[in-house]
Short mmCIF file of C-alpha atoms in Angstrom, two decimals:
data_model
loop_
_atom_site.label_atom_id
_atom_site.label_comp_id
_atom_site.label_asym_id
_atom_site.label_seq_id
_atom_site.Cartn_x
_atom_site.Cartn_y
_atom_site.Cartn_z
CA MET N 14 -135.04 -100.33 119.23
CA GLU N 15 -137.65 -98.29 121.08
CA LEU N 16 -138.51 -94.60 121.13
CA LYS N 17 -140.90 -93.94 124.01
CA LEU N 18 -142.79 -90.82 125.01
CA THR N 19 -144.34 -90.64 128.46
CA GLU N 20 -146.81 -87.87 129.32
CA VAL N 21 -144.95 -85.33 127.17
CA THR N 22 -146.23 -81.76 127.46
CA LYS N 23 -144.88 -78.57 125.90
CA ALA N 24 -146.29 -75.23 127.01
CA PHE N 25 -145.77 -71.85 125.37
CA ARG N 26 -146.85 -69.32 127.97
CA ASP N 27 -150.41 -70.34 128.81
CA ILE N 28 -150.94 -72.62 125.78
CA ASN N 29 -150.12 -76.33 125.71
CA ALA N 30 -149.02 -77.01 122.13
CA VAL N 31 -148.46 -80.64 123.16
CA GLU N 32 -150.34 -82.10 126.12
CA SER N 33 -149.79 -85.44 127.89
CA VAL N 34 -148.69 -87.37 124.80
CA SER N 35 -147.61 -90.97 125.39
CA MET N 36 -146.61 -93.45 122.70
CA THR N 37 -144.12 -96.23 122.03
CA LEU N 38 -142.52 -96.46 118.59
CA GLU N 39 -140.70 -99.50 117.29
CA SER N 40 -139.64 -100.49 113.77
CA GLY N 41 -142.22 -99.42 111.16
CA VAL N 42 -144.03 -96.41 109.69
CA TYR N 43 -146.09 -94.18 111.99
CA GLY N 44 -148.38 -91.43 110.77
CA LEU N 45 -149.15 -88.37 112.87
CA LEU N 46 -152.34 -87.04 111.31
CA GLY N 47 -154.00 -83.75 112.18
CA VAL N 48 -154.88 -80.29 110.94
CA ASN N 49 -152.29 -77.54 110.82
CA GLY N 50 -151.81 -76.13 114.31
CA ALA N 51 -152.59 -79.42 116.08
CA GLY N 52 -149.13 -79.56 117.67
CA LYS N 53 -147.46 -81.97 115.24
CA THR N 54 -144.42 -79.81 114.47
CA THR N 55 -143.83 -79.07 118.15
CA LEU N 56 -143.86 -82.79 118.90
CA MET N 57 -141.46 -83.46 116.02
CA ARG N 58 -139.05 -80.82 117.32
CA ILE N 59 -139.11 -82.40 120.76
CA LEU N 60 -138.25 -85.80 119.26
CA CYS N 61 -135.34 -84.16 117.43
CA THR N 62 -134.12 -82.51 120.70
CA LEU N 63 -134.71 -79.04 119.22
CA LEU N 64 -137.24 -78.29 121.99
CA LYS N 65 -137.26 -79.57 125.56
CA PRO N 66 -140.63 -80.68 126.92
CA THR N 67 -142.15 -78.74 129.80
CA ALA N 68 -143.06 -82.06 131.40
CA GLY N 69 -142.72 -85.76 130.63
CA THR N 70 -139.89 -87.83 129.18
CA VAL N 71 -138.66 -89.14 125.83
CA THR N 72 -136.36 -92.16 125.93
CA TRP N 73 -134.37 -94.10 123.37
CA ASP N 74 -133.93 -97.70 124.48
CA GLY N 75 -134.63 -96.63 128.04
CA GLN N 76 -132.30 -93.60 128.12
CA ASP N 77 -133.38 -89.96 128.09
CA ILE N 78 -132.72 -88.47 124.64
CA PHE N 79 -131.68 -85.11 126.07
CA ALA N 80 -129.15 -86.77 128.36
CA LEU N 81 -127.83 -88.82 125.42
CA GLY N 82 -127.46 -85.65 123.32
CA GLY N 83 -125.16 -86.23 120.35
CA GLU N 84 -125.17 -89.98 120.85
CA TYR N 85 -128.95 -90.03 120.21
CA ARG N 86 -128.67 -87.61 117.28
CA ARG N 87 -126.28 -90.04 115.56
CA PHE N 88 -129.28 -92.35 115.18
CA LEU N 89 -131.56 -89.54 113.95
CA GLY N 90 -132.57 -88.29 110.50
CA TYR N 91 -134.82 -85.23 110.21
CA LEU N 92 -136.61 -83.53 107.34
CA PRO N 93 -138.38 -80.36 108.51
CA GLN N 94 -141.24 -78.91 106.53
CA ASP N 95 -138.98 -76.09 105.30
CA PHE N 96 -135.43 -77.42 105.14
CA GLY N 97 -132.53 -75.13 104.38
CA TYR N 98 -130.06 -75.45 101.52
CA TYR N 99 -127.64 -73.27 99.58
CA PRO N 100 -129.46 -72.62 96.27
CA ASP N 101 -126.26 -72.54 94.18
CA PHE N 102 -125.00 -75.88 95.48
CA THR N 103 -125.45 -78.81 93.14
CA VAL N 104 -127.30 -81.81 94.55
CA TRP N 105 -123.97 -83.65 94.85
CA ASP N 106 -122.29 -80.72 96.63
CA TYR N 107 -125.27 -80.33 98.96
CA LEU N 108 -125.17 -83.96 100.07
CA ASN N 109 -121.42 -83.86 100.63
CA TYR N 110 -121.74 -80.61 102.58
CA ILE N 111 -124.40 -82.14 104.87
CA SER N 112 -122.21 -85.24 105.23
CA ALA N 113 -119.36 -83.07 106.52
CA ILE N 114 -121.69 -81.36 109.02
CA LYS N 115 -122.80 -84.79 110.24
CA GLY N 116 -119.18 -85.87 110.69
CA LEU N 117 -119.08 -88.57 108.01
CA ARG N 118 -115.68 -89.47 106.63
CA PRO N 119 -115.22 -88.23 103.03
CA ALA N 120 -114.86 -91.68 101.43
CA ALA N 121 -117.88 -93.08 103.30
CA ALA N 122 -119.87 -89.90 102.60
CA LYS N 123 -119.32 -90.16 98.83
CA GLN N 124 -120.25 -93.83 98.80
CA ARG N 125 -123.40 -93.13 100.83
CA ALA N 126 -124.36 -90.14 98.67
CA GLU N 127 -123.98 -92.23 95.49
CA ALA N 128 -126.28 -94.94 96.87
CA LEU N 129 -128.89 -92.45 98.07
CA LEU N 130 -128.99 -90.52 94.78
CA GLU N 131 -129.90 -93.74 93.04
CA GLN N 132 -132.40 -94.73 95.74
CA VAL N 133 -134.30 -91.42 95.60
CA GLY N 134 -134.07 -91.14 91.81
CA LEU N 135 -131.80 -88.09 91.56
CA GLU N 136 -128.68 -89.62 90.01
CA LYS N 137 -129.41 -87.93 86.66
CA VAL N 138 -129.61 -84.45 88.22
CA ARG N 139 -126.67 -84.76 90.62
CA GLY N 140 -124.93 -81.84 88.87
CA LYS N 141 -128.00 -79.61 88.85
CA LYS N 142 -128.23 -76.68 91.24
CA MET N 143 -130.68 -77.04 94.11
CA LYS N 144 -132.55 -73.89 93.10
CA LYS N 145 -133.29 -75.45 89.69
CA LEU N 146 -134.98 -78.56 91.11
CA SER N 147 -138.73 -79.08 91.13
CA GLY N 148 -140.55 -79.22 94.47
CA GLY N 149 -140.64 -83.01 94.35
CA MET N 150 -136.93 -83.27 93.57
CA LYS N 151 -136.08 -80.93 96.44
CA ARG N 152 -138.11 -83.14 98.80
CA ARG N 153 -136.23 -86.19 97.54
CA ALA N 154 -132.94 -84.38 98.14
CA GLY N 155 -134.23 -83.60 101.63
CA ILE N 156 -134.91 -87.29 102.25
CA ALA N 157 -131.42 -88.14 100.98
CA GLN N 158 -129.75 -85.70 103.40
CA ALA N 159 -131.82 -87.09 106.28
CA MET N 160 -130.67 -90.61 105.37
CA LEU N 161 -126.94 -89.87 105.02
CA ASN N 162 -126.10 -91.20 108.48
CA ASP N 163 -128.30 -94.29 107.94
CA PRO N 164 -130.56 -93.27 110.84
CA ARG N 165 -132.49 -95.67 113.07
CA VAL N 166 -135.12 -92.93 113.56
CA LEU N 167 -136.36 -90.94 110.55
CA ILE N 168 -138.64 -87.99 111.33
CA LEU N 169 -140.44 -86.19 108.51
CA ASP N 170 -142.56 -83.08 109.04
CA GLU N 171 -145.21 -82.58 106.31
CA PRO N 172 -142.91 -84.23 103.73
CA THR N 173 -145.38 -84.07 100.82
CA ALA N 174 -146.41 -80.43 101.26
CA GLY N 175 -146.77 -78.80 97.84
CA LEU N 176 -146.18 -81.97 95.82
CA ASP N 177 -148.34 -83.03 92.90
CA PRO N 178 -150.19 -86.40 93.07
CA LYS N 179 -147.53 -88.28 91.10
CA GLU N 180 -144.69 -87.07 93.36
CA ARG N 181 -146.84 -87.76 96.43
CA ILE N 182 -147.24 -91.40 95.40
CA ARG N 183 -143.53 -91.70 94.61
CA PHE N 184 -142.70 -90.25 98.02
CA ARG N 185 -144.99 -92.69 99.83
CA ASN N 186 -143.42 -95.63 98.02
CA LEU N 187 -139.96 -94.37 98.93
CA LEU N 188 -140.91 -94.09 102.60
CA SER N 189 -142.21 -97.66 102.62
CA GLU N 190 -138.89 -98.79 101.18
CA LEU N 191 -136.91 -96.83 103.78
CA ALA N 192 -138.93 -98.16 106.72
CA LYS N 193 -137.12 -101.50 106.90
CA ASP N 194 -135.38 -101.91 110.28
CA ARG N 195 -135.99 -98.32 111.37
CA ILE N 196 -138.65 -96.07 112.89
CA VAL N 197 -140.25 -93.68 110.39
CA LEU N 198 -142.55 -91.01 111.81
CA LEU N 199 -144.21 -88.58 109.45
CA SER N 200 -146.64 -85.81 110.23
CA THR N 201 -149.27 -84.69 107.75
CA HIS N 202 -152.76 -83.23 107.37
CA ILE N 203 -153.32 -85.27 104.20
CA VAL N 204 -155.08 -88.58 104.86
CA SER N 205 -153.73 -90.39 101.78
CA ASP N 206 -150.13 -89.79 102.91
CA VAL N 207 -150.52 -92.32 105.72
CA GLU N 208 -153.62 -94.37 104.88
CA TYR N 209 -151.81 -97.15 103.02
CA ILE N 210 -148.25 -97.11 104.37
CA ALA N 211 -148.51 -96.44 108.12
CA ASN N 212 -148.46 -99.39 110.52
CA GLU N 213 -150.11 -97.10 113.04
CA ILE N 214 -151.91 -93.77 112.62
CA MET N 215 -152.23 -91.29 115.47
CA LEU N 216 -154.84 -88.53 115.25
CA MET N 217 -153.57 -85.38 116.95
CA LYS N 218 -155.98 -82.62 117.95
CA ASP N 219 -155.29 -79.58 120.15
CA GLY N 220 -151.99 -81.06 121.29
CA ARG N 221 -153.40 -84.46 122.27
CA ILE N 222 -153.49 -87.88 120.65
CA VAL N 223 -157.23 -88.50 120.48
CA LEU N 224 -157.15 -91.84 118.65
CA SER N 225 -154.55 -94.30 117.40
CA GLY N 226 -154.44 -97.60 115.57
CA THR N 227 -154.34 -99.02 112.06
CA SER N 228 -156.47 -97.46 109.35
CA GLU N 229 -158.94 -100.30 109.81
CA ASP N 230 -159.02 -99.76 113.60
CA LEU N 231 -159.78 -96.06 113.20
CA ILE N 232 -162.56 -96.72 110.70
CA ALA N 233 -164.06 -99.44 112.90
CA ALA N 234 -164.09 -97.02 115.87
CA MET N 235 -166.06 -94.40 113.90
CA PRO N 236 -168.92 -93.36 116.24
CA GLU N 237 -171.09 -91.87 113.51
CA ARG N 238 -172.33 -93.18 110.16
CA VAL N 239 -171.79 -91.99 106.60
CA TRP N 240 -174.63 -91.15 104.26
CA ASN N 241 -175.06 -90.36 100.59
CA CYS N 242 -178.00 -88.11 99.79
CA ALA N 243 -179.34 -85.87 97.05
CA ALA N 244 -180.01 -82.14 97.42
CA SER N 245 -181.02 -79.24 95.23
CA PRO N 246 -178.38 -76.58 94.51
CA GLU N 247 -180.29 -74.21 96.79
CA GLN N 248 -180.06 -76.66 99.72
CA VAL N 249 -176.31 -77.26 99.55
CA GLY N 250 -175.43 -74.20 101.64
CA ALA N 251 -177.72 -75.30 104.48
CA TYR N 252 -176.23 -78.79 104.48
CA LEU N 253 -172.71 -77.37 104.61
CA LYS N 254 -173.71 -75.19 107.55
CA ASN N 255 -175.55 -77.85 109.57
CA HIS N 256 -173.70 -81.08 108.78
CA LYS N 257 -170.21 -82.49 108.40
CA VAL N 258 -170.07 -82.78 104.63
CA ALA N 259 -167.21 -84.92 103.29
CA ASN N 260 -167.94 -84.31 99.63
CA VAL N 261 -170.25 -82.35 97.32
CA LYS N 262 -170.69 -83.45 93.72
CA MET N 263 -172.68 -81.06 91.56
CA LEU N 264 -174.84 -82.75 88.94
CA ARG N 265 -177.16 -81.41 86.25
CA GLN N 266 -180.23 -82.26 88.28
CA GLY N 267 -178.82 -81.14 91.65
CA ALA N 268 -176.09 -82.25 94.02
CA GLN N 269 -174.87 -85.48 95.62
CA LEU N 270 -173.59 -85.11 99.19
CA ARG N 271 -171.52 -87.39 101.41
CA ILE N 272 -172.40 -86.58 105.03
CA VAL N 273 -171.06 -87.83 108.37
CA SER N 274 -173.95 -87.97 110.83
CA ALA N 275 -175.39 -90.17 113.59
CA GLN N 276 -178.81 -90.04 111.92
CA PRO N 277 -179.76 -90.02 108.22
CA PRO N 278 -179.85 -86.38 107.06
CA THR N 279 -182.79 -87.10 104.72
CA GLU N 280 -185.44 -89.79 104.46
CA ASP N 281 -183.91 -91.18 101.25
CA ALA N 282 -180.27 -91.05 102.45
CA VAL N 283 -178.31 -94.22 101.66
CA GLU N 284 -175.73 -95.46 104.16
CA GLU N 285 -172.15 -95.82 102.87
CA MET N 286 -169.06 -97.57 104.19
CA PRO N 287 -166.87 -95.07 106.09
CA THR N 288 -163.33 -94.25 105.02
CA LEU N 289 -160.36 -92.77 106.86
CA GLU N 290 -161.25 -89.38 105.35
CA ASP N 291 -164.66 -89.65 107.00
CA VAL N 292 -162.95 -90.38 110.34
CA PHE N 293 -160.73 -87.33 109.82
CA LEU N 294 -163.76 -85.17 109.06
CA TYR N 295 -165.61 -86.46 112.14
CA HIS N 296 -162.75 -85.51 114.48
CA PHE N 297 -161.63 -82.27 112.85
CA GLY N 298 -164.76 -80.99 111.12
CA GLU N 299 -164.53 -77.94 108.92
CA LYS N 300 -161.12 -76.99 110.39
CA ALA N 301 -159.56 -79.73 108.25
CA GLY N 302 -156.96 -78.26 105.90
CA GLY N 303 -157.07 -74.83 107.55
CA GLU N 304 -154.30 -72.29 107.63
CA ASP N 305 -150.93 -73.26 109.09
CA VAL N 306 -150.57 -72.05 112.66
CA SER N 307 -147.02 -73.51 112.96
CA LEU N 308 -147.34 -75.05 116.42
#
């Protein structure tokens, strides 16, 4: 089981949304981490055969996915950032409808839907209309529909967008459970989504993979250091303007800042151990968490 990208590029007019991306995915969880507009969604759509690359190849076990067509899509499960559903369908009706679209036999579809409802924790709301579900429940229903055909490749685009912390944790645990004997690739701009569950994290910036490895690998490769220093309230604005500030904590006597910098920002700055969030800040700076550009 191998999904391989070789020098994949996708151009829209004179802009390369994806540029010379190469990677090899085998069984496990992979995190595609980057700010909105980095090219993550475009890459996901290529892997789902919704977009053809301008250059490069994508192969499944050595065969071009676009030549395989429907045969490849039989192995594929996909949850886009905004997935469509009929709001007046119940959860049960929705899953059976998607099963029919995917060509599952009715008896097998019902058996699969029953198992998935239990797995994603929606068995108690199976008769509830989709429009009445919370954001987290809708995402779980989205995962269930992506898993109906028991895919070998599960692709999830910003799957935790809009979820509260409790649902985000539940979702991560579910993904870890689903990753057995399949490839799970999820894109996100939220570090915690991939920090603890991804076997490999790929930082994507301006259409390119700029760094990849485990969370520990990425932290170890951090070229700058992390500092904790004190500042007066009046100084905070200058620090935000002139440094990469990971965190500002306002205190009664002033402020405590966490800064990513090659040199100590103040004489009394204390060096801290870097985290994956610090790595993210170093590579993406103040653009982190910016507006969605939908590339």
